[in-house]
Structure formats: structure tokens, C-alpha cells
Coordinates of C-alpha atoms in Angstrom, one line a residue:
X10 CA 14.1 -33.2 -12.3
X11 CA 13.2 -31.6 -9.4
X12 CA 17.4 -31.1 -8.3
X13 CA 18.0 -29.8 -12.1
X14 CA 15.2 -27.0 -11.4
X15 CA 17.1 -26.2 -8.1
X16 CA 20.1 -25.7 -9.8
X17 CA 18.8 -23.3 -12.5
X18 CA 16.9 -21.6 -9.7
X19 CA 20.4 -20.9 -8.3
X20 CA 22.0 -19.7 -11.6
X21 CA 19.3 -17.8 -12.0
X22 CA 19.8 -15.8 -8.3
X23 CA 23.4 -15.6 -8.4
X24 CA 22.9 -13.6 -12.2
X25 CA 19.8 -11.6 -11.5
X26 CA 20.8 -7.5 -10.8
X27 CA 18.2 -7.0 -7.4
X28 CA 17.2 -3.4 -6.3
X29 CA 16.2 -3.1 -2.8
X30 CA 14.4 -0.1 -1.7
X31 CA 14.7 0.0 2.2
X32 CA 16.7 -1.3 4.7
X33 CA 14.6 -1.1 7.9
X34 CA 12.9 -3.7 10.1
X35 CA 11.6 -5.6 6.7
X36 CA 14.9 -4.7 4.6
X37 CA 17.0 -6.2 6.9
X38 CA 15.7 -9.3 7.0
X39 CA 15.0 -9.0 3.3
X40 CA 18.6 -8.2 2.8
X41 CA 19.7 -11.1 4.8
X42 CA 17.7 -13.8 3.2
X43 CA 18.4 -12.4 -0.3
X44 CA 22.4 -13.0 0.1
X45 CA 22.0 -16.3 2.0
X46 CA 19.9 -17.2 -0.6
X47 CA 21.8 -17.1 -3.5
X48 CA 21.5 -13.6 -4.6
X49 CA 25.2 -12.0 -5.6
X50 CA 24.2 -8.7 -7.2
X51 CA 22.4 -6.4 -4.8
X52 CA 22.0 -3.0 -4.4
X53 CA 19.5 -1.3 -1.5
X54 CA 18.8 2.1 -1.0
X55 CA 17.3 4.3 2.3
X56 CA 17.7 7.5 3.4
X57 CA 17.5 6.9 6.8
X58 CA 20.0 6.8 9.9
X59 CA 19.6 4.0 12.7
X60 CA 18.1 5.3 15.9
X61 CA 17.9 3.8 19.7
X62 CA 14.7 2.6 18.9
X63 CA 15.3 0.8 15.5
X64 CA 17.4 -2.0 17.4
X65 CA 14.7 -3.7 18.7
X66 CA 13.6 -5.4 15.5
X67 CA 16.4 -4.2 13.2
X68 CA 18.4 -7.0 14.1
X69 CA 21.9 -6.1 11.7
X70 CA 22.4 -2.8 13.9
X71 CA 24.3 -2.7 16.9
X72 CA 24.3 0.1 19.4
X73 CA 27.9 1.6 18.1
X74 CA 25.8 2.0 14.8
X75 CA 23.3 4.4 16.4
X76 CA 23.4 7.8 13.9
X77 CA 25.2 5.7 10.9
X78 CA 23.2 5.0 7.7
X79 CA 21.1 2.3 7.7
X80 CA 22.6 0.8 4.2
X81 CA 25.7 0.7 4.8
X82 CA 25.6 -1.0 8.4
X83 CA 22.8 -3.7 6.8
X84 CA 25.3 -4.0 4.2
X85 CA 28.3 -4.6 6.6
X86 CA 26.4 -6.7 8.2
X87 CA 25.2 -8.5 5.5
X88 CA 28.6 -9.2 4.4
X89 CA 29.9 -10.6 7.3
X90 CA 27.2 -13.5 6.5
X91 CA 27.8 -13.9 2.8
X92 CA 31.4 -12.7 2.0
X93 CA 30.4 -13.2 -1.7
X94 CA 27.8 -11.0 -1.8
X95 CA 28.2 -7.7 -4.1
X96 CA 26.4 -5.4 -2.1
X97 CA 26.0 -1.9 -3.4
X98 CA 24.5 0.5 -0.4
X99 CA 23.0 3.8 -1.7
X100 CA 21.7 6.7 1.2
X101 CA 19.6 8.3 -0.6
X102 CA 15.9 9.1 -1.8
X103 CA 14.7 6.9 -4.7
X104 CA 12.8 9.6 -6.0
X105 CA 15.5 12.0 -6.3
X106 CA 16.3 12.2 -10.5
X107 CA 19.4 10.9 -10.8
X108 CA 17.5 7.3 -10.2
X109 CA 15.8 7.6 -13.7
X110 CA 14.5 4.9 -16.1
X111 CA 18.0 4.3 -17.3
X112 CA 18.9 3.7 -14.1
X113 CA 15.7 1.2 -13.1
X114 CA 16.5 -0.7 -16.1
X115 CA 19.8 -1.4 -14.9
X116 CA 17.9 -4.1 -12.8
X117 CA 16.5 -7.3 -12.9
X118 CA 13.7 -7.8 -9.9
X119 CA 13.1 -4.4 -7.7
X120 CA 11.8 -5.3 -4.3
X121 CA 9.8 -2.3 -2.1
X122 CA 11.2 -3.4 1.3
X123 CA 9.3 -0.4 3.4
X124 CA 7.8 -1.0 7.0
X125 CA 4.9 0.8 6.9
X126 CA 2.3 -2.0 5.1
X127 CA 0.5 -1.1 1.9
X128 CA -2.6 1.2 2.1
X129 CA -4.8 -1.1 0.5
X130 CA -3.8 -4.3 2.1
X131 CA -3.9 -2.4 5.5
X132 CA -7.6 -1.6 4.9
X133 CA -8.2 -5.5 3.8
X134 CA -6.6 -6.5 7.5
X135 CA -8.9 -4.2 9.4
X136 CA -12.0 -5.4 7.7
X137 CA -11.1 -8.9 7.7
X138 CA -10.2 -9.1 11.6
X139 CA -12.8 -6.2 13.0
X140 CA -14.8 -5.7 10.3
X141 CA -14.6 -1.5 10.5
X142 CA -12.0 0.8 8.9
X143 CA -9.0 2.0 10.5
X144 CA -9.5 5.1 12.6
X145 CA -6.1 6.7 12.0
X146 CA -3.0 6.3 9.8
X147 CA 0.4 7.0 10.6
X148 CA 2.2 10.4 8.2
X149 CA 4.9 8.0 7.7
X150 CA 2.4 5.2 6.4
X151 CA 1.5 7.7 3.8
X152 CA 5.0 9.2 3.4
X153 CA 5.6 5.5 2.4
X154 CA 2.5 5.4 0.4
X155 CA 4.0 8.1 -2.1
X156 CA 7.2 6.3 -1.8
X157 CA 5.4 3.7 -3.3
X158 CA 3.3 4.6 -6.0
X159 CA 6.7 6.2 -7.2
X160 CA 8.4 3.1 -7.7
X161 CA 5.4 1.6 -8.9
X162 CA 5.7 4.0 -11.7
X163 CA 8.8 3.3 -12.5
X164 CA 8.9 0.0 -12.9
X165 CA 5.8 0.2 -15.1
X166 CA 7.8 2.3 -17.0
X167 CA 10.5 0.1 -17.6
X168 CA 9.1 -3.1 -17.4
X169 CA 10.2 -4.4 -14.5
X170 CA 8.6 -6.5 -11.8
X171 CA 8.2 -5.8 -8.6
X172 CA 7.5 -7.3 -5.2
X173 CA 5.5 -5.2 -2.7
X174 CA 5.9 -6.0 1.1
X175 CA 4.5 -4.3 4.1
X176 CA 4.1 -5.0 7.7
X177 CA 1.4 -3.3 10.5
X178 CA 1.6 -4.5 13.9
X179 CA 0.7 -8.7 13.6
X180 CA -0.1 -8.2 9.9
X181 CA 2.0 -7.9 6.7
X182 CA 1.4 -9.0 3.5
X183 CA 3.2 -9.5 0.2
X184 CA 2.6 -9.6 -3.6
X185 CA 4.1 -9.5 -6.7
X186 CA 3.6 -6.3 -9.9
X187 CA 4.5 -7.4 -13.6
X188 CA 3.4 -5.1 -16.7
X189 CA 0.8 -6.7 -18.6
X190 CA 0.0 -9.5 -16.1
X191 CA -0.5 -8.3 -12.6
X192 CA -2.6 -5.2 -11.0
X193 CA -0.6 -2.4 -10.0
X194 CA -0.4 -0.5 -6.8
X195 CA -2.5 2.1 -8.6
X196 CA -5.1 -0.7 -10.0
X197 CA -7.2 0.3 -6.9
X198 CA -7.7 3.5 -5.1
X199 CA -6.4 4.4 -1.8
X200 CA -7.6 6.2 1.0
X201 CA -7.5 9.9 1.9
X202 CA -5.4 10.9 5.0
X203 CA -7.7 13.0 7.7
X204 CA -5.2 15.1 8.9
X205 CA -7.7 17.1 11.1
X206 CA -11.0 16.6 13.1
X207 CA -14.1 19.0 13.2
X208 CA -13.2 21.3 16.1
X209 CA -17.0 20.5 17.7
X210 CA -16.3 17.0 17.8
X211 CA -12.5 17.4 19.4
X212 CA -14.4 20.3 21.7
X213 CA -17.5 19.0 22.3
X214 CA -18.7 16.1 21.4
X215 CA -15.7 13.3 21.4
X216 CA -16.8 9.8 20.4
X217 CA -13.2 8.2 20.8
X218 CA -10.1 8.1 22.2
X219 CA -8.2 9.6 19.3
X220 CA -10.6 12.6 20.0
X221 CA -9.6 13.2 23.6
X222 CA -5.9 12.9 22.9
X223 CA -5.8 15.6 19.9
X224 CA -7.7 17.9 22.3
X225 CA -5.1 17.1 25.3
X226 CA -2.5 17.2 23.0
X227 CA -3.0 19.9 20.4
X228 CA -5.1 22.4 22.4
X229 CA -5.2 22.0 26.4
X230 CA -0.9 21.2 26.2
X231 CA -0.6 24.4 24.0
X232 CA -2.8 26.6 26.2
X233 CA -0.9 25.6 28.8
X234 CA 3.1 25.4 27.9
X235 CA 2.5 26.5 24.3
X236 CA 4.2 29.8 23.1
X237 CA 1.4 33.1 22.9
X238 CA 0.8 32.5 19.5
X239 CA -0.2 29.2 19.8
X240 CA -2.6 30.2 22.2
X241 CA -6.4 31.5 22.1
X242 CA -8.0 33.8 23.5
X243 CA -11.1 32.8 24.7
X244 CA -10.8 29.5 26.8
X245 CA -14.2 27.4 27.3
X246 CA -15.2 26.6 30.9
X247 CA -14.9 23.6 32.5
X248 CA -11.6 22.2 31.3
X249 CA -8.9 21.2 34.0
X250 CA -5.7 21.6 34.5
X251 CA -3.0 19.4 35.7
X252 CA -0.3 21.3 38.3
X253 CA 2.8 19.5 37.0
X254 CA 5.4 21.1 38.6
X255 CA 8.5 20.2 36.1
X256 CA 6.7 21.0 32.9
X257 CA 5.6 24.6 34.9
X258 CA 9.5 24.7 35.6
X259 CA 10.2 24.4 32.2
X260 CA 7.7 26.6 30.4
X261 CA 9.0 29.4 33.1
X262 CA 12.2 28.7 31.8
X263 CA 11.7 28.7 28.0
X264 CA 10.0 31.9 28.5
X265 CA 8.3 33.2 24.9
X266 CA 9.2 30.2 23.0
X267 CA 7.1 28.1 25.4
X268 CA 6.9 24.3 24.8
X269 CA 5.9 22.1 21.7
X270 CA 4.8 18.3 22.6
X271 CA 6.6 15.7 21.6
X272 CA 6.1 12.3 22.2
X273 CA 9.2 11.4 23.6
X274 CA 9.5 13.9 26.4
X275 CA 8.2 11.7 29.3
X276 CA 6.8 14.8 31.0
X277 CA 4.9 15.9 27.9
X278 CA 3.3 12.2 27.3
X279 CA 2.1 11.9 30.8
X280 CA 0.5 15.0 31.0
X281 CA -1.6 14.1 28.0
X282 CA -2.1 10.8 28.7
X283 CA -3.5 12.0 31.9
X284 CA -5.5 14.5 30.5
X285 CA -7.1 12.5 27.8
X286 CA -7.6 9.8 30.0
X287 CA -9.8 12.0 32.4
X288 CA -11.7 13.5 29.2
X289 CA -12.6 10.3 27.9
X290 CA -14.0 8.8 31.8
X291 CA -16.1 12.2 31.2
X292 CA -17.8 11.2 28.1
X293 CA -18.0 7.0 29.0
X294 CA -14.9 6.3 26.6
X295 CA -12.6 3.4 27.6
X296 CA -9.3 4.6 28.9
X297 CA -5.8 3.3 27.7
X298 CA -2.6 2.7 28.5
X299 CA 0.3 5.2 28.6
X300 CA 1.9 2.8 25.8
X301 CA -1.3 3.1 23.6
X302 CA -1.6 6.6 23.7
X303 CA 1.8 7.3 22.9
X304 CA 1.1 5.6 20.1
X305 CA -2.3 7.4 19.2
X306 CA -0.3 10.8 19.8
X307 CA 2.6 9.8 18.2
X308 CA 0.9 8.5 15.3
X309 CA 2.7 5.1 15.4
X310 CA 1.8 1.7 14.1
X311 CA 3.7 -1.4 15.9
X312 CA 6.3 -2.9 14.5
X313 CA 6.8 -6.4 15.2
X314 CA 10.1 -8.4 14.3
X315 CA 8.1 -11.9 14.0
X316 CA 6.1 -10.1 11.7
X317 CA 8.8 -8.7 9.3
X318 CA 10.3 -12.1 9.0
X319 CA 8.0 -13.7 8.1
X320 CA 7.3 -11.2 5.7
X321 CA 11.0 -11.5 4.4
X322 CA 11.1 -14.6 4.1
X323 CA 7.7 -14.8 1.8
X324 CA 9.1 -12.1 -0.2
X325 CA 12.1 -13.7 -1.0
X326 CA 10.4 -16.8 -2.1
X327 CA 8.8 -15.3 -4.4
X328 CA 11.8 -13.6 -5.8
X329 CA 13.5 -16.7 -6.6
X330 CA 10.2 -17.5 -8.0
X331 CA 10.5 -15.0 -10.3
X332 CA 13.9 -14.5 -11.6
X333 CA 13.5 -18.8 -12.1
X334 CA 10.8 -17.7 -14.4
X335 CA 7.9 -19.1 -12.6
X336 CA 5.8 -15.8 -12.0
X337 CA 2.5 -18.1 -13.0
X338 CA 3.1 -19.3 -9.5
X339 CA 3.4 -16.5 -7.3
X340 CA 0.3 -14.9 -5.4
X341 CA -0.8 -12.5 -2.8
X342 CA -0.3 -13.8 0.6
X343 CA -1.6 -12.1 3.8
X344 CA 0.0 -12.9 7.1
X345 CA -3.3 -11.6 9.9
X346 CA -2.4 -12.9 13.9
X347 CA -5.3 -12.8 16.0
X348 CA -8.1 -13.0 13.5
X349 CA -11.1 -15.5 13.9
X350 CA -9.7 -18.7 11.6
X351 CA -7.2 -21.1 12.7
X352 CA -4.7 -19.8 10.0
X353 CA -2.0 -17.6 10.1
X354 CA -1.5 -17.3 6.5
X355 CA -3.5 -16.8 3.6
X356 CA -3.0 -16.4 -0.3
X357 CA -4.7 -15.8 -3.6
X358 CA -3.9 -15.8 -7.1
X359 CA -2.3 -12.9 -8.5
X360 CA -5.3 -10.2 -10.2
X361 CA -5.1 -9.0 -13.2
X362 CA -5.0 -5.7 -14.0
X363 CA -7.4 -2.8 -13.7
X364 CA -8.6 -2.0 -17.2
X365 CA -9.2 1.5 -16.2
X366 CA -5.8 2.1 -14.2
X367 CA -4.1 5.5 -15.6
X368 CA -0.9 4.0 -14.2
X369 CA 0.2 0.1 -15.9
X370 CA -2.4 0.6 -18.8
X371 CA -0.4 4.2 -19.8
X372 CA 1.6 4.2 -22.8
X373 CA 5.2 5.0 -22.1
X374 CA 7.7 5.9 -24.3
X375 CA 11.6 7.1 -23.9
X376 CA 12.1 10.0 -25.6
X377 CA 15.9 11.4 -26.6
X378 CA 16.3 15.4 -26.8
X379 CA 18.2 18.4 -27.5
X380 CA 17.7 20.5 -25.1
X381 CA 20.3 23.1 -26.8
X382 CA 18.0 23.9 -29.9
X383 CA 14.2 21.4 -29.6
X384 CA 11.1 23.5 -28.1
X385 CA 8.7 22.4 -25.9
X386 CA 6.1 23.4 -28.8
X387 CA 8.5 21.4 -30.9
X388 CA 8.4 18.2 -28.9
X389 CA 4.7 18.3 -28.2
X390 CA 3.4 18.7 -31.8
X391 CA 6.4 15.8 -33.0
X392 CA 4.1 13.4 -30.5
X393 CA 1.0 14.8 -31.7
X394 CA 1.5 14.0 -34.7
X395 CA 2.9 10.5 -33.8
X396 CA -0.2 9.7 -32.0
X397 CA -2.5 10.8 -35.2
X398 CA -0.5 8.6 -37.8
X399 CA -1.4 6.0 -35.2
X400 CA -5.2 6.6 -34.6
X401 CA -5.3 6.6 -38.9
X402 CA -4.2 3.8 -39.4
X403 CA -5.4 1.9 -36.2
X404 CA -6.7 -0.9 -38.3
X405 CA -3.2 -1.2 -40.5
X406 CA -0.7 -0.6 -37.6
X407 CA 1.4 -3.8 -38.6
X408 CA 1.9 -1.9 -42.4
X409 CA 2.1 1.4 -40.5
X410 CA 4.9 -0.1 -38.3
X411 CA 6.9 -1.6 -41.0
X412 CA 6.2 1.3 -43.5
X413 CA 8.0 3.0 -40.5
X414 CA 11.3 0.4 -40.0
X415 CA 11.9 0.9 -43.7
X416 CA 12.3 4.6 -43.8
X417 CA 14.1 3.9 -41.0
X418 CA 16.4 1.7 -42.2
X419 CA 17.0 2.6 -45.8
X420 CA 17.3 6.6 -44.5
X421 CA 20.1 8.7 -43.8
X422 CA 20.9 10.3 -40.6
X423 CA 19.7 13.4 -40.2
X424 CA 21.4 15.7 -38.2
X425 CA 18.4 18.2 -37.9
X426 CA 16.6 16.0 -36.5
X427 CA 17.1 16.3 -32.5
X428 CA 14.9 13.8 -30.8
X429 CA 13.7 10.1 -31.2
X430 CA 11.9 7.7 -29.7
X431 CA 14.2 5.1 -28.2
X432 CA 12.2 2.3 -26.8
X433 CA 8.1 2.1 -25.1
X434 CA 5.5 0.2 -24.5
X435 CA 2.2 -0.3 -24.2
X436 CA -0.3 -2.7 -23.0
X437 CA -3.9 -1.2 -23.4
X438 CA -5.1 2.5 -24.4
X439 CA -4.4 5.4 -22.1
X440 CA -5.9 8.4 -20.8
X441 CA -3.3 10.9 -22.1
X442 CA 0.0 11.6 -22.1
X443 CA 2.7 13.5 -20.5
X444 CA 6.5 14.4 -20.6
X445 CA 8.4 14.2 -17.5
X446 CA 12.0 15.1 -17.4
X447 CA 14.6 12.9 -16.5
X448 CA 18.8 13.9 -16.5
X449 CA 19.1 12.2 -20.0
X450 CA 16.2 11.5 -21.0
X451 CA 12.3 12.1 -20.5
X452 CA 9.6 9.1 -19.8
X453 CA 5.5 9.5 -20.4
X454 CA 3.6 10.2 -17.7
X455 CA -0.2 9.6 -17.7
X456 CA -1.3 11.8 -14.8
X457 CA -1.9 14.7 -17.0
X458 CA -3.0 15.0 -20.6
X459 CA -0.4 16.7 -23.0
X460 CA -2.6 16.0 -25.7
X461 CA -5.5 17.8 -25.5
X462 CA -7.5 15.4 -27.6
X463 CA -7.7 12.0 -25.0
X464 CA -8.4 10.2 -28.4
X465 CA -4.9 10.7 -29.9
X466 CA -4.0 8.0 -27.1
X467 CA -4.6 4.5 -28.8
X468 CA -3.0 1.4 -28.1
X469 CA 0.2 0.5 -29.9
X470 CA 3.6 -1.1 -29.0
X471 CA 7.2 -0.6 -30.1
X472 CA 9.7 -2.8 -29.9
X473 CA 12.7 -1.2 -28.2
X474 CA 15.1 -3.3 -30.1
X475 CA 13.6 -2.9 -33.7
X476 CA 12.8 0.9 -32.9
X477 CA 16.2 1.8 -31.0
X478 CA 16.9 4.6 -33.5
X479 CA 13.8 5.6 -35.0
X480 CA 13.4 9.4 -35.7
X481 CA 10.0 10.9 -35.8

């Protein structure tokens, strides 16, 4: 029994269509595992070009790949591996437009492959092992964050499940998203990015590390080597000034432009390592290393290549998990080094979903359009008007619905008639609705009400076979 269910499980990978959204220190490994585990029919997308310091965790790159996109070297690589592997490498955004809902539903299994861990999961980690919030999160970590709620989106949308990874240092964690039977990434909130600290407390009154570095970095470094601009007029008393002769060189040098820091210019770092250092003795704050305050300035969070395959591997376990059909068995599982219990990894069962998320308890429909001769008025009172033969007969939607096939069926074409709803669905009410465009088509968003009356939203589900050419 059990070697008849490994044999389907294989079927099963070598016909499932995978999209893999990034290819960097998790995506490579994910890419890897995913043709050497069966997986034929896989297409990953990034944007981004390998770097010096990708290499020491992105194991697939090599240093003659250095400034060549990071999908097609994985892919190369990858290939090399598993010959019979159809890889399809994309360098591009996944939110640009041409990657609609058509184009999602092209797929089978989406997998979100992005270092940076999830924003939620990262706050569970930092509670669980030091029982405080993070002080500071990376721009890339919410860069990643939108990245994500995107593709969350669309595969709500079109129905498609998803597995969420993310790595931070010795954590990482992974889960899996189904429509209907899962939590979303939008099921809970997320934090708010503090992009700036209270001048008095940077000035005056620092309480941490993070404090004395911004002040080294974004005020004594610019009154020093910034351009004039950059510079105010009044300086406080008391602060001190390191004589470094090279960056005094180049400021000379650079003349009006003056400097800008940047954490890779070894002059640059030291000077504000120094200087935040000697701020923080002042006010009885630990000091740290050079390596540590790079990161603070730099706004980095580790990356760790233990961590991201580990985190691979889990992911891709649960993708075979659920293209077998066995999503009952999947869970949440939390990889946390260096916490208080003996374990390295823990799991729990899948939740289920937020009754109040605006996100995977949105009704989405596909909508086809003339754009030549339908008006936006047009379109909006057309769904209007949908939604209020709905709402009337709420408590005789299965007569409603077949009332609806039959005019369907035993009608004419209409030629006048310019749009139709195509396929939808919908698990719960909504909070409103909302057309956003698409190439060819445009898709329901619930982030802002079209309908001005929230109560036109009510629960209701077409089938997008039975309803394929349904004109409103």
C-alpha cells in the first residue's frame, strides 16, 4: 500500500505545473529539491542579478555568474542535476500585469520562495525566543512583505494553493494557503515599518544601539562629509569628531557633492561604528561589533544557508503533500535555533481562516470587457445590479441560479451585449468590491468598495464551468 501511494505521489509531481517565485538563498535550494524530487514542469521567477555576496549561501552560482540573472543560472544549474527537468526561468517582477489571473491559473501549486521570513512568523520567533518585539526590520523584509501579500491575492483569486517560506537568521518557518481551508497571509495583521525615530531620542536621550548608529550615521557622517544641503545649521555642543584622514581626502575631493554613507565603503562603516560605539559608552549602552553594526546600519537580517535548507526541504515536502492530495496533512512548521527547548523544530495544524479577512473571504469574479464601446458607469451598474438580484433572493439562490443557466442556455447570443462574467468564487460574504484591470481581463478586488452599499456583497458561488458564458 504504502509503495502504490509513492508511486502516485510521483505521477502526481512529474504532472503538476509549479510556479516558483524567487530564486535566492531559499529558491535555490527549493529549486533543487523540487527537480530532484520528481517535479518536471517548473517555472521560477526573480528579478534580481547575483552579487559577490550572494555566493555564500546561494550555492547554484559560481563566481563567473556574478551580474547574470539569478533564474537563469539556478536554472542552468538546476539542469545539470536533473536533465529532465522543464525549467522555464522568467527575470521579472511578479507584480508587473502581464502575470494576470489567466496567467496564475496556468499553474498547479505556487510556491513563495523569498528570503526575507514572513512578517508575522518573524514576530512569533522574537517572542517565542526573547519574549520582546523586534527593534528593527529590514526595507527589503517589507519590500518582500508587499511581494507577498500580492501573490497571496492572486492565488486567492484563482484558487490556487500556496506555500509560504521565509528564513531570518537561525529561524525560518513554512506553511501552506488553500481558499476555503487555510488562513491567508492577510488573515492577521502585520506590523507597521518605523522608518524614523523622534529626533530627541536620536539627539538626546538614546536608549539603544540602533539609536546611536542613526545619529552617527544619518546626522554626525552628514555634518561632516555630507554635501551643504544635507547639513544644518546649528550644531549642538559636545559632539566629537573623528580626524580620519582618507574620508577628509575624499570629501576634499568630491568637493559640493560631498559623501553619502554607504555600508560597504569600509571607511564610511568604521567611522560610524566608531562613533556610535563612543555614543553608546556615553549613555551605559553595550557596544558591538563592526559586524553587527553594519548590520544595524545596513538594515540587514542574517542569512544562514543551514537555515534555508532546511527550510527547502520542509517546503518541498509539503508540496508533494499537496499535489498527492493530502493537504489534511500539512501544517505550520517553525524551525527556531537557540531558543530554550531541546527542539529544533516545531509544528501545528494548519488554522482556519479569519472570518473577518477582506482578502480569502472576498468574492472574486472574472469579468470579460469591451473596452472599445462598455463604460465604466456601464460596468459598475451591470454588477450592481448583479449583486441586488442576489441579496433578493438570498434565501432562493439555488432557483435564482438555475433560473439564470436556463436563460442562459436556451438564449441567443447577443452581440450587444459586451461583457460577462466568466468564472468566481466565493467562500463567505465580503466587504465590497472592486474592479482591477488586468491585459484581458479584470479580477475583484476587496480593498475598496465599488459598491457604495457594503450590503449588496452577499455570499454566493459560481461555478466557472456551468457559468463559462453567462451574460449579465
Amino acid at each position: 500500500m504504502a509503495f502504490q501511494t509513492l508511486i502516485e505521489a510521483s505521477k502526481s509531481c512529474s504532472n503538476a505545473k509549479v510556479l516558483q517565485i524567487g530564486s535566492g538563498g531559499v529558491g535555490c535550494e527549493v529549486l533543487k529539491n523540487l527537480a530532484t524530487s520528481g517535479f518536471k514542469n517548473i517555472t521560477v521567477i526573480d528579478l534580481d542579478t547575483i552579487e559577490l555576496s550572494n555566493l555564500n549561501r546561494q550555492f547554484l552560482f559560481k563566481t563567473t555568474d556574478i551580474g547574470k540573472p539569478k533564474v537563469s543560472a539556478a536554472a542552468a544549474a538546476v539542469l545539470k542535476m536533473s536533465p529532465d527537468s522543464n525549467i522555464t526561468p522568467i527575470q521579472d517582477n511578479i507584480k508587473n500585469p502581464e502575470f494576470d489571473l489567466n496567467w496564475f491559473s496556468n499553474f498547479d501549486l505556487v510556491i513563495n520562495a523569498l528570503d526575507n521570513l514572513g512578517i508575522l512568523n518573524l514576530l512569533i520567533f522574537y517572542l517565542f525566543r526573547f519574549n520582546e518585539y523586534p527593534k528593527k526590520l529590514s526595507k527589503k523584509t517589507f519590500k518582500n512583505l508587499d511581494a507577498r501579500k500580492h501573490v497571496n491575492l492572486m492565488c486567492q483569486a484563482s484558487n490556487l494553493p500556496l506555500i509560504e517560506t521565509g528564513t531570518a537568521g537561525y529561524n525560518g518557518q513554512t506553511t501552506v494557503i488553500k481558499r476555503g481551508f487555510t488562513e491567508c497571509f492577510e488573515c492577521q495583521p502585520k506590523p507597521i515599518e518605523q522608518k524614523t525615530f523622534p529626533v530627541c531620542t536620536i539627539r538626546n536621550t538614546p536608549s539603544t544601539l540602533v539609536h546611536c548608529v542613526v545619529w552617527a550615521k544619518d546626522f554626525l557622517f552628514n555634518q561632516l562629509f555630507g554635501n551643504e544641503a544635507s547639513k544644518e545649521t546649528e550644531v549642538p555642543p559636545g559632539d566629537s569628531q573623528s580626524n580620519l584622514n582618507t574620508l577628509k581626502s575624499r570629501y576634499v575631493s568630491e568637493g559640493e557633492d560631498g559623501l553619502e554613507f554607504d555600508k560597504d565603503d569600509d571607511d564610511a562603516l568604521r567611522f560610524v561604528a566608531a562613533s556610535a560605539n563612543i555614543r553608546a559608552s556615553v549613555f551605559g549602552i553595550k557596544n558591538e561589533s563592526l559586524f553587527q553594526i553594519k548590520a544595524i546600519a545596513g538594515n540587514i537580517i542574517p542569512a544562514i544557508a543551514t537555515t534555508n535548507a532546511i527550510i527547502a526541504g520542509l517546503a518541498v515536502t509539503q508540496a508533494i503533500k499537496v499535489v498527492s492530495g493530502q493537504l489534511s496533512s500539512c501544517k505550520t512548521i517553525y524551525y527556531a535555533y537557540g531558543g530554550r527547548r531541546p527542539q529544533l523544530l516545531f509544528k501545528e495544524p494548519l488554522l482556519s481562516p479569519n472570518p473577518k479577512c477582506t482578502i480569502c473571504q472576498a468574492n472574486y469574479f472574472k469579468l470579460e470587457l469591451n473596452f472599445e464601446k462598455n463604460t465604466l458607469q456601464e460596468v459598475i451598474d451591470t454588477i450592481t445590479n448583479y449583486l441586488d438580484s442576489i441579496k433578493s433572493n438570498k434565501d432562493e439562490s439555488d432557483s435564482f441560479q438555475n433560473s439564470l443557466n436556463e436563460s442562459v442556455i436556451n438564449s441567443e447570443p447577443d452581440d450587444d451585449v459586451e461583457f460577462s462574467i466568466v468564472e468566481g468564487s466565493s467562500p463567505s460574504e465580503s466587504s465590497g468590491l472592486n474592479l482591477k484591470k488586468s491585459p484581458e481581463s479584470y479580477y475583484f478586488d476587496p480593498l475598496s468598495p465599488l459598491v457604495a452599499d457594503p450590503s449588496h456583497s452577499q455570499k454566493h458561488h459560481l461555478d466557472s464551468e456551468s457559468q463559462g458564458n453567462n451574460k449579465l
